[in-house]
Structures are given as C-alpha cells and as structure tokens.
Amino acid sequence: MKNITAVLDYHDRTKHRPYRYAASLGYMDWSTQPNPFRRYLNAPLVPLTFTDITVPYHLLFQDPPLPVAPLCLESLSQLLRYSLGLAAIKSHGGSQWALRCNASSGNLHPTECYLIAPPIEGISDSATLSHYAPKEHALEILQSYDEPLEQGTFYIALSSVLWREAWKYGERCWRYCQLDAGHAYEAIRVSAAVLGWGCELLPIDTAAIATLCGLNQYDRFDPHEHESPDMLIRLIPSSSRSTLPSPPKITFAANRLSPSHHEWPILEVIDTAVQGIYPPSSELLSPRTPPSPSKSAGEIILKRRSAQMMDGSSVTYVQFRQLLDASLFCSDTPDVTFILFVHKVEGLEKGLYAYIRNHGELQSLQKAMDSAFEWEDLNDGLYLLHAGDYRGAAQMISCNQEIAKEGAFSFGMLCNFSKSLETHGCIGYKTLYHHCGRIGQILYLEATSLGLSATGIGCFLDDEFHALLGLKDQRYQSLYHFTIGRAIVDTRISTLPPYRE
Ligand SMILES: Cc1cc2nc3c(=O)[nH]c(=O)nc-3n(C[C@H](O)[C@H](O)[C@H](O)COP(=O)(O)O)c2cc1C
C-alpha cells in the first residue's frame, strides 16, 4: 500500500501543468553535465568487429524468422552495434556529439548494458560478465566466471543511471529513464531479429538483476551515479537453456560522470517503490501485415533520427496504417491505446482518432471518454472520435512544441494505468513506460523505413490531454507522446561517421 501511494504521488507530482512544470533546475547547469559514457577504470577492453551487410528490414517481421546465426564475436558485435552503438557523430559550431541507434530523451542516454555470456573465441576462454562501451564499440570485461555457462544462450541486463536524466529534467526524469530503457530493449530485439535470434524478458526480481551485475556493490559508483536495474533479457540464438551464474566480485570502479550533483530525493522513493519481479504480459496482440519491402536493416537503424522540425506536409493513408500496424509487432504491450491528432493524412478527415490496439479495451475506453465522441468505426481498430483541426491542441499539449502540430499526425499513448497496477503491483507502473518506449523505437524505425521521420515527445501536459478526452479519473493515463511526418533537416549540422573502423 505504501508503495502504491508512492507511485501515485510520484505520477501526480511529475505531471506537467500549463502554469507549473514538474520540478527541475529550470536551467542547464553545464558545469555538472554528465558524461554520457560509462567506463570501468582499468577493466580489460575487448574491441568488437564491424559488419555492414544486413538483411532487408521488412524480413525481420516475417514468419518464420530468419535463419539463426551462431553466437560468435562477429554476431555479438553486430547485435550491439545495431542496437546500442553509435549511429553518427554530429558537428556544429565547434562542438560534436554522438547519436546512437536507440533514441533517448535529450540524447542523455541513461541506459547501460551488461552481458553475461559463455566463452566466445576472440572475447574470452571463460564465461564473462562484461559492460558494453558504445563509444569504443568494445566490451569491458568485469568478471571471468570459474563456473561454466552453457554454450548458445546469453543474457543482457539493462540498467539506468538516473542522474544522467535528472541533470536536465529533475523529478520527471525517472519517467524518461524508463521510456529510454524501453527504446533500448526494442533496439536490441530488432537487432537480434536480424541475426534470427529471439529475445525473452525474464520474470526475475530487479534486486536479483542488481546482484547478478554487481550493481549493488555501491562502492563501485559515485553515490549519485549508481545504476538502477531495469530488465534481464535472455537472447536465444539456440534453444539451449543455461543457468545464471553466481554474483560477481567486481574490482573495477565506475568512472565519475559529473564533478558534482543536484539532489532529487523523490527519485530514490519512486525507484525503490517499483522494484520487484518483472511481470510477463497477460495478453498478446496479433501483428498485422508485415511492412513493405525496404532497405537493409542496418541502413535503417543507422539512419533513424529524431526530427527537430517537421514541414507540415502529408503522409498517405497506406503509410499511416502501416505505421499504426507496426506498433503491433510489440505484441506484448496490450495496455497501450493511441489517441491520435490527425492533421494531414491523405484520404482521412482531420480530427481526433483512437487506434484500439487491443480490442478488449474498446468498451472500457468508450465509457471512460467524452460521451459526445462519435466512435465511427474505420476498420482494424481505427475510430474517428471527432472531426476538426486539432493542430493547436496538439502543439499546446506537447508543451507548445511545433513538431506536434507540423507532423502529419501526432498522438498520445494512453495506458490502462489502473489495470497494470492492479495486475502487476507497483512494477506495473515501470513496465508501462517500457512498453511505450518499445513502441516508440519500432515506430521510429518504421517511419525511417517509409522515408518519413518521427520524434518521441516526453514533454506534454498530462491532464490537459486527459481533459480533452473527457477522462475524469486516473484509470487511463497518457505516458508518452509521439509525432510522425516529414522532417526539415538542419543543413548547418554536419554528420560524421561514428567509428573509425
Ligand atoms: C523518451 C523520449 C522523450 C523525448 N522527448 C522529446 C521532446 O519532448 N521533444 C523533442 O524535441 N524531442 C524529444 N525526444 C527526442 C530526443 O531528444 C532524441 O531522441 C535525442 O536527441 C537523440 O536524437 P536521435 O533520436 O536522433 O538519436 C525524446 C526522445 C525520447 C526517447
């Protein structure tokens, strides 16, 4: 009960309201800007390899899956490069910054990645725990295990350095860290699919994940920069199963990310409240048509970018439907419905729409939302709620960001908040964000594959959106917003290759 109260309090106090945004510093304290790259001092570094040839993107979504690649240095390197690796270096006005395959709020990249892998030629003769260093595209070996780990299967653990996002976003940052973790997971799932590998989220206690990766050896970290465990993924290159190794004794200290820090005590409260066993999904959605023929998966993954400006032009109805349907490839995310502001989709009236991804939500949403909505059935989950020009509303709700108005459409991911909390307890709050982030990553990729652009929108006025829908209680809450359209590219910013291979 205490934890549920902590979740509800956190959610409420971190809502952005028109005249009061969630608490943050309110300015950028450049003197404490966190290093986006975690390193372990003196840990042996094993360089990974580069491959440029990948299958066409659309083949990832076909059944049966692609042939299974063996687990080796090259396949592991490819998995990491096309999921959490650098995608490009951007340069402007004397400064440079790295972009990665996985999107992250403010490009702050709180998500860290650890691997538990069997012996792999070129990496180690024994089973290892390692940390992925994306800037170097290398593995830092943190521990060699005495015990053997079965060949074939291996594990990836994701964790978040909350401080990286707190630095800019203050109290609301915990939400962004969870969305980012969802993006990272989906980036791994897509990259694994290129290799014919499946991903499975293990129903394991987050405390056990911390133990497994030594995240609870707090003396390794600056006290403000420790990592919170998010999820443990079993990668399944073969059907063999292996048991998890015993806790490591890591002797390498983590690098310090900032010289000093600002305190946000509520982050510890919410993060503690939501620890627990990662819940399996109760229902599965059925994917629809596979995406149409596309470029290579690697090209699309590396080209994915957030649009910073949209040009206000239209997308076709086929593109629109394909984008909505692509979200169903995250089939274990049944509690997320899209409420769309359609501005310029050819053949579709401007207006407010619902895309019901899980038919089981329809009646409950109809009851909860404004009784004046029309719910005109446009097939396959799409309903017109109310025709009209919602561009102004979309911009206002997205913290006045023009991208929400100038995209061909933008939308909120409205989640069955109370159902997730009732079914899974407090960790249901955290996993809902993971689900929204996962959907976001797949939509970014699908948009890129269609020659369009997208941007995740973490900054939105929560209750203004709920009020527009006529929602009167907390049962449904929007946790992530998104816009898709055609980007205006800022030609002043130049792009450099991410690695000197
Ligand atoms: C959870 C999340 C929230 C975001 N919120 C916003 C936002 O409100 N406004 C915006 O312009 N971009 C937003 N972005 C886009 C990020 O700023 C962008 O991903 C980051 O700068 C990295 O650029 P890239 O996506 O091109 O790699 C968000 C991204 C994520 C993943």
XYZ file of C-alpha atoms and ligand atoms in Angstrom:
532
model
C 0.000 0.000 0.000
C 2.834 2.362 0.939
C 4.476 1.714 -2.416
C 1.260 2.237 -4.403
C 0.845 5.591 -2.662
C 4.439 6.446 -3.585
C 3.728 5.596 -7.235
C 0.513 7.620 -7.376
C 2.172 10.573 -5.616
C 5.170 10.493 -7.940
C 2.997 10.252 -11.027
C 0.869 13.182 -9.938
C 3.667 15.485 -8.812
C 5.642 14.931 -12.029
C 2.797 15.911 -14.318
C 3.500 18.990 -16.397
C 0.718 21.541 -15.930
C 0.178 24.690 -18.002
C 1.468 27.010 -15.303
C 3.716 24.624 -13.373
C 6.049 22.121 -14.968
C 7.390 19.242 -12.873
C 10.254 20.367 -10.641
C 13.620 20.679 -12.337
C 16.554 23.034 -12.090
C 14.977 25.261 -14.739
C 18.284 25.940 -16.443
C 21.145 23.896 -17.870
C 23.995 23.642 -15.377
C 26.743 22.956 -17.903
C 29.352 22.642 -15.133
C 27.737 19.379 -13.978
C 26.764 17.927 -17.364
C 27.105 14.138 -17.050
C 29.441 12.116 -19.225
C 27.145 10.004 -21.457
C 29.703 7.184 -21.488
C 30.236 4.935 -18.501
C 33.610 3.217 -18.321
C 35.181 0.901 -15.770
C 38.634 2.108 -14.850
C 41.399 -0.358 -15.834
C 38.961 -3.078 -16.940
C 40.315 -5.093 -19.907
C 38.764 -3.824 -23.138
C 37.941 -6.254 -25.969
C 37.296 -4.481 -29.289
C 34.269 -5.661 -31.250
C 34.074 -6.035 -35.019
C 32.089 -4.228 -37.737
C 29.826 -5.764 -40.370
C 27.921 -3.724 -42.922
C 25.811 -6.380 -44.565
C 22.384 -6.952 -43.033
C 19.105 -8.341 -44.380
C 16.297 -6.059 -45.652
C 14.412 -4.541 -42.736
C 10.979 -5.915 -43.645
C 12.217 -9.519 -43.417
C 12.558 -9.128 -39.651
C 8.796 -9.216 -39.253
C 8.043 -12.281 -41.312
C 7.180 -15.691 -40.067
C 9.137 -17.980 -39.876
C 12.018 -15.859 -38.517
C 15.354 -15.568 -40.293
C 17.942 -18.360 -40.024
C 19.733 -18.367 -36.689
C 23.302 -17.003 -36.730
C 25.788 -18.746 -34.441
C 26.870 -16.889 -31.303
C 30.409 -15.651 -32.038
C 32.435 -12.444 -31.875
C 31.035 -11.161 -35.184
C 27.369 -11.816 -34.399
C 27.629 -10.357 -30.899
C 29.411 -7.311 -32.335
C 26.655 -6.852 -34.899
C 23.941 -7.193 -32.247
C 25.445 -4.405 -30.143
C 26.457 -2.116 -32.977
C 22.928 -2.033 -34.424
C 21.156 -1.688 -31.086
C 23.098 0.465 -28.633
C 26.072 1.504 -30.736
C 26.774 4.973 -32.110
C 24.836 5.844 -35.274
C 26.593 9.104 -36.176
C 28.669 11.973 -34.856
C 27.063 15.369 -35.298
C 29.106 18.530 -35.536
C 28.164 22.205 -35.389
C 29.837 25.437 -34.276
C 32.923 23.715 -32.924
C 31.079 21.134 -30.826
C 30.490 17.480 -31.554
C 28.069 14.966 -30.085
C 27.289 11.321 -30.682
C 23.892 9.899 -31.640
C 23.055 6.271 -31.009
C 20.849 3.645 -32.592
C 18.496 3.817 -29.604
C 16.645 7.098 -29.084
C 16.997 8.763 -25.703
C 15.307 11.727 -24.124
C 17.550 14.763 -24.541
C 20.223 12.418 -26.001
C 21.343 11.850 -22.401
C 21.423 8.035 -22.604
C 20.848 6.801 -19.069
C 20.679 3.137 -20.162
C 23.713 0.909 -19.532
C 24.136 -2.597 -20.879
C 25.799 -5.659 -19.271
C 26.319 -9.050 -20.882
C 26.601 -12.457 -19.298
C 27.997 -14.693 -21.998
C 29.593 -18.127 -22.387
C 33.183 -18.417 -23.654
C 33.385 -16.830 -27.116
C 36.500 -17.012 -29.270
C 38.002 -13.540 -29.559
C 36.381 -12.402 -26.310
C 37.347 -14.830 -23.556
C 38.091 -18.508 -22.914
C 35.795 -18.434 -19.905
C 32.255 -17.188 -19.318
C 32.228 -13.468 -18.595
C 30.286 -10.535 -17.253
C 31.058 -7.512 -19.403
C 29.865 -3.955 -19.916
C 29.245 -2.530 -23.383
C 31.234 0.637 -24.122
C 29.381 2.157 -27.140
C 31.891 4.913 -27.885
C 34.676 2.365 -28.388
C 32.306 -0.378 -29.628
C 34.049 -2.695 -27.194
C 33.343 -4.902 -24.200
C 34.849 -4.157 -20.811
C 35.406 -7.480 -19.072
C 34.327 -7.063 -15.460
C 34.480 -10.681 -14.320
C 35.528 -14.086 -15.625
C 33.469 -16.833 -14.059
C 35.060 -20.040 -12.761
C 31.844 -21.930 -13.401
C 30.913 -22.827 -16.976
C 27.931 -21.275 -18.749
C 26.231 -23.368 -21.393
C 27.110 -22.526 -24.990
C 24.388 -20.921 -27.069
C 22.300 -18.706 -24.828
C 23.428 -15.486 -23.208
C 21.915 -12.633 -21.214
C 21.763 -8.868 -21.400
C 20.890 -6.756 -18.381
C 19.824 -3.125 -18.774
C 20.147 -0.551 -16.021
C 19.669 3.213 -15.738
C 21.882 5.965 -14.412
C 19.021 8.179 -13.222
C 21.379 11.088 -12.624
C 22.055 11.492 -16.344
C 18.431 12.475 -16.961
C 17.951 14.179 -13.576
C 20.656 16.635 -14.535
C 18.358 18.184 -17.149
C 14.833 17.068 -16.297
C 14.748 16.920 -12.465
C 11.876 14.952 -10.936
C 10.135 13.915 -14.183
C 13.361 12.249 -15.336
C 12.540 8.857 -13.859
C 9.743 8.536 -16.418
C 12.164 9.327 -19.236
C 14.706 6.784 -17.986
C 12.021 4.077 -18.186
C 10.931 5.154 -21.684
C 14.587 5.105 -22.723
C 15.018 1.595 -21.291
C 12.045 0.524 -23.436
C 13.683 2.077 -26.507
C 16.933 0.250 -25.710
C 15.192 -3.097 -25.250
C 13.351 -2.793 -28.549
C 16.557 -1.733 -30.300
C 18.139 -4.956 -29.016
C 15.113 -7.029 -30.055
C 15.239 -5.658 -33.609
C 18.994 -6.129 -33.894
C 18.647 -9.673 -32.537
C 15.960 -10.413 -35.130
C 18.476 -9.526 -37.882
C 20.525 -12.454 -36.573
C 17.477 -14.702 -36.330
C 17.652 -14.516 -32.518
C 14.691 -14.196 -30.201
C 14.571 -12.110 -27.021
C 12.825 -13.062 -23.838
C 12.296 -10.762 -20.846
C 12.868 -12.875 -17.763
C 10.380 -12.722 -14.863
C 13.130 -12.086 -12.349
C 13.337 -9.741 -9.379
C 15.059 -6.450 -10.170
C 17.124 -6.918 -6.970
C 18.444 -10.181 -8.435
C 19.461 -8.326 -11.620
C 21.406 -5.852 -9.483
C 23.159 -8.738 -7.707
C 23.920 -10.522 -10.974
C 25.691 -7.475 -12.432
C 27.163 -6.207 -9.187
C 25.065 -3.019 -9.368
C 24.513 -3.360 -5.627
C 28.274 -3.102 -4.955
C 27.700 0.556 -4.264
C 31.331 1.379 -3.551
C 32.000 0.962 -7.283
C 29.954 4.068 -8.057
C 29.783 7.684 -7.027
C 26.778 7.674 -4.646
C 24.784 9.933 -7.001
C 25.596 7.882 -10.071
C 24.680 4.317 -9.169
C 22.571 2.310 -11.604
C 19.060 1.099 -11.121
C 18.315 -2.407 -12.532
C 15.689 -2.424 -15.286
C 15.405 -5.782 -17.028
C 17.144 -9.046 -17.806
C 16.862 -10.326 -21.360
C 17.643 -13.850 -22.457
C 18.905 -13.881 -26.023
C 18.049 -17.113 -27.685
C 20.376 -17.961 -30.542
C 19.700 -21.644 -29.859
C 17.088 -23.492 -27.850
C 19.577 -24.422 -25.137
C 18.951 -23.006 -21.684
C 21.638 -22.088 -19.230
C 21.527 -21.247 -15.564
C 22.512 -17.830 -14.279
C 25.984 -17.529 -12.716
C 26.673 -16.585 -9.117
C 27.173 -12.910 -8.145
C 30.440 -11.388 -9.359
C 33.072 -9.676 -7.226
C 33.967 -6.722 -9.395
C 37.147 -4.870 -8.569
C 36.893 -2.092 -11.167
C 35.454 1.275 -10.187
C 33.000 3.076 -12.450
C 34.148 6.382 -13.906
C 32.702 9.524 -12.362
C 30.160 11.135 -14.673
C 29.858 14.628 -13.128
C 32.042 16.625 -10.748
C 29.036 17.440 -8.531
C 25.303 16.760 -8.447
C 21.908 18.205 -7.607
C 19.713 16.233 -5.221
C 16.280 14.914 -6.255
C 15.227 12.748 -3.268
C 11.910 11.714 -4.878
C 13.834 9.642 -7.451
C 15.058 7.254 -4.753
C 11.486 6.982 -3.429
C 9.891 6.068 -6.748
C 12.761 3.832 -7.798
C 12.562 1.840 -4.559
C 8.759 1.581 -4.759
C 8.752 -0.097 -8.176
C 11.339 -2.831 -7.620
C 10.023 -6.376 -7.958
C 9.588 -9.289 -10.307
C 9.366 -8.271 -13.953
C 5.835 -9.233 -14.985
C 5.142 -11.336 -18.056
C 2.476 -9.958 -20.380
C -1.020 -11.250 -19.715
C -2.281 -10.924 -23.311
C -0.644 -10.903 -26.725
C -1.737 -8.761 -29.671
C -1.686 -10.219 -33.178
C 0.644 -8.484 -35.634
C -0.966 -7.424 -38.956
C 0.562 -7.143 -42.424
C 4.357 -7.236 -42.475
C 5.961 -3.936 -43.588
C 6.535 -3.476 -47.315
C 9.951 -4.113 -48.953
C 12.617 -1.873 -47.534
C 16.312 -1.057 -47.391
C 18.740 -3.083 -45.324
C 18.026 -3.252 -41.606
C 21.460 -1.831 -40.791
C 20.908 1.224 -43.005
C 17.525 1.960 -41.465
C 18.793 1.521 -37.917
C 21.743 3.858 -38.513
C 19.588 6.432 -40.330
C 16.932 6.696 -37.617
C 16.870 10.272 -36.287
C 14.501 12.409 -34.295
C 13.042 15.226 -36.355
C 13.644 18.587 -34.739
C 11.337 20.378 -37.162
C 8.539 18.999 -39.357
C 7.466 20.554 -42.667
C 3.693 20.211 -42.253
C 3.245 18.006 -45.329
C 1.070 14.933 -45.631
C 1.572 11.179 -45.481
C -0.514 8.657 -47.404
C -3.264 6.606 -45.799
C -1.290 3.419 -46.537
C 1.775 4.813 -44.738
C -0.393 5.895 -41.813
C -1.957 2.431 -41.431
C 1.373 0.724 -41.836
C 2.812 2.824 -39.041
C -0.064 2.052 -36.698
C 0.133 -1.644 -37.503
C 3.909 -1.708 -36.980
C 3.248 -0.968 -33.307
C 1.598 -4.406 -33.034
C 4.972 -6.042 -33.511
C 5.425 -5.136 -29.854
C 2.720 -7.728 -29.318
C 3.139 -7.947 -25.548
C 2.043 -4.333 -24.969
C -1.754 -4.734 -24.762
C -2.433 -1.894 -22.318
C -1.456 0.882 -24.757
C -4.011 2.648 -26.987
C -3.158 5.503 -29.355
C -5.211 8.702 -29.294
C -4.310 10.496 -32.486
C -4.401 14.062 -33.703
C -4.610 13.543 -37.460
C -3.516 16.698 -39.279
C -2.570 15.645 -42.814
C -3.184 12.056 -43.807
C -4.357 11.737 -47.422
C -7.900 10.384 -47.619
C -8.571 10.851 -43.909
C -10.537 13.699 -42.396
C -8.602 15.922 -39.950
C -9.594 15.108 -36.420
C -9.221 13.173 -33.210
C -8.985 9.396 -33.616
C -8.474 6.320 -31.454
C -6.394 3.364 -32.564
C -7.528 0.487 -30.394
C -4.579 -1.920 -30.416
C -6.306 -4.300 -28.018
C -9.975 -4.827 -28.827
C -10.608 -5.694 -25.163
C -10.067 -2.007 -24.299
C -12.773 -0.643 -26.600
C -15.819 -0.660 -24.346
C -13.981 0.498 -21.281
C -12.485 3.439 -23.196
C -15.853 4.334 -24.721
C -17.275 4.506 -21.219
C -14.386 6.461 -19.767
C -14.057 9.074 -22.518
C -16.275 12.003 -23.528
C -19.764 10.647 -24.277
C -20.043 13.072 -27.224
C -17.344 11.212 -29.182
C -18.666 9.510 -32.323
C -16.582 6.300 -32.376
C -17.077 5.905 -36.127
C -15.553 2.524 -36.982
C -12.935 2.806 -39.774
C -11.849 -0.858 -39.539
C -8.945 -2.654 -37.963
C -9.006 -0.729 -34.708
C -9.234 2.828 -36.075
C -12.122 5.034 -34.859
C -12.934 8.655 -35.619
C -13.829 10.365 -32.351
C -14.364 13.909 -33.557
C -13.563 15.656 -36.842
C -11.784 19.013 -36.699
C -8.495 20.825 -36.721
C -6.506 19.712 -33.674
C -3.173 21.248 -34.654
C -3.336 23.961 -31.998
C -4.378 21.455 -29.319
C -1.591 19.043 -30.304
C 1.018 21.782 -30.005
C -0.362 23.123 -26.730
C -0.468 19.638 -25.158
C 3.093 18.888 -26.319
C 4.499 21.744 -24.200
C 3.983 24.066 -27.150
C 6.374 22.119 -29.391
C 5.683 22.769 -33.075
C 6.681 19.243 -34.120
C 3.357 18.005 -32.713
C 1.482 20.408 -34.976
C 3.644 20.150 -38.090
C 3.845 16.369 -38.176
C 1.254 14.663 -40.390
C -0.120 13.252 -37.152
C 0.808 13.118 -33.515
C -0.571 11.033 -30.698
C -0.561 10.132 -27.039
C -0.036 6.582 -25.786
C -2.964 6.238 -23.424
C -2.337 3.378 -20.996
C -4.670 1.327 -18.874
C -2.884 2.577 -15.800
C -5.066 1.093 -13.077
C -5.228 -2.333 -14.747
C -1.438 -2.535 -14.924
C -1.059 -1.514 -11.269
C -3.805 -3.890 -10.120
C -2.433 -6.843 -12.098
C 1.280 -6.400 -11.536
C 1.607 -4.139 -8.489
C 3.946 -1.140 -8.482
C 6.325 -2.578 -11.061
C 3.375 -2.348 -13.471
C 3.979 1.417 -13.457
C 7.569 0.956 -14.599
C 6.756 -1.659 -17.234
C 4.060 0.520 -18.824
C 6.776 3.055 -19.626
C 8.953 0.261 -21.009
C 6.064 -0.755 -23.269
C 5.579 2.805 -24.540
C 9.320 3.226 -25.165
C 9.422 -0.059 -27.069
C 6.560 1.032 -29.295
C 8.348 4.346 -29.827
C 11.545 2.667 -31.038
C 9.687 0.425 -33.511
C 7.725 3.413 -34.843
C 10.919 5.414 -35.337
C 12.304 2.532 -37.415
C 9.112 2.002 -39.380
C 8.927 5.740 -40.142
C 12.554 5.670 -41.319
C 11.825 2.649 -43.490
C 8.962 4.578 -45.125
C 11.167 7.627 -45.769
C 9.405 9.579 -43.005
C 10.591 10.941 -39.661
C 9.400 10.751 -36.097
C 10.099 12.251 -32.688
C 9.277 10.944 -29.241
C 7.667 13.579 -27.034
C 8.248 13.220 -23.318
C 7.269 16.807 -22.605
C 3.478 17.034 -22.593
C 0.765 18.455 -20.348
C -0.666 15.279 -18.869
C -4.001 16.388 -17.536
C -4.708 18.822 -20.370
C -4.649 15.785 -22.654
C -6.821 13.748 -20.300
C -9.306 16.626 -20.029
C -9.538 16.913 -23.817
C -10.560 13.254 -23.906
C -13.128 13.753 -21.160
C -11.336 11.386 -18.773
C -12.441 12.015 -15.227
C -10.216 9.775 -13.150
C -6.739 8.221 -13.155
C -7.755 4.898 -14.736
C -6.264 5.843 -18.094
C -3.083 7.901 -18.222
C -1.033 9.019 -21.178
C 2.631 8.165 -20.649
C 4.366 9.056 -23.928
C 3.568 11.192 -26.952
C 4.862 10.945 -30.489
C 4.788 12.767 -33.803
C 5.373 11.436 -37.329
C 5.750 13.343 -40.583
C 8.434 14.774 -42.795
C 11.449 16.404 -41.189
C 13.143 19.649 -42.136
C 16.818 18.799 -41.887
C 19.092 21.431 -40.369
C 21.828 21.620 -43.014
C 24.119 23.618 -40.736
C 24.775 20.480 -38.712
C 27.216 18.106 -40.367
C 27.295 14.354 -39.953
C 30.461 12.310 -39.476
C 30.862 8.526 -39.349
C 30.548 7.187 -35.806
C 33.611 4.947 -35.805
C 36.987 4.776 -37.436
C 36.661 1.102 -38.294
C 11.554 9.259 -24.126
C 11.899 10.340 -25.102
C 11.334 11.597 -24.966
C 11.641 12.601 -25.890
N 11.032 13.817 -25.785
C 11.283 14.777 -26.699
C 10.575 16.016 -26.670
O 9.705 16.247 -25.825
N 10.879 16.936 -27.644
C 11.816 16.688 -28.626
O 12.053 17.557 -29.482
N 12.491 15.512 -28.672
C 12.229 14.558 -27.746
N 12.866 13.347 -27.831
C 13.875 13.098 -28.875
C 15.283 13.108 -28.288
O 15.661 14.407 -27.959
C 16.250 12.435 -29.256
O 15.968 11.063 -29.269
C 17.687 12.641 -28.859
O 18.081 13.977 -29.013
C 18.612 11.762 -29.670
O 18.461 12.016 -31.041
P 18.127 10.852 -32.048
O 16.767 10.328 -31.686
O 18.164 11.497 -33.407
O 19.162 9.783 -31.849
C 12.554 12.336 -26.935
C 13.112 11.064 -27.067
C 12.784 10.072 -26.167
C 13.365 8.706 -26.350
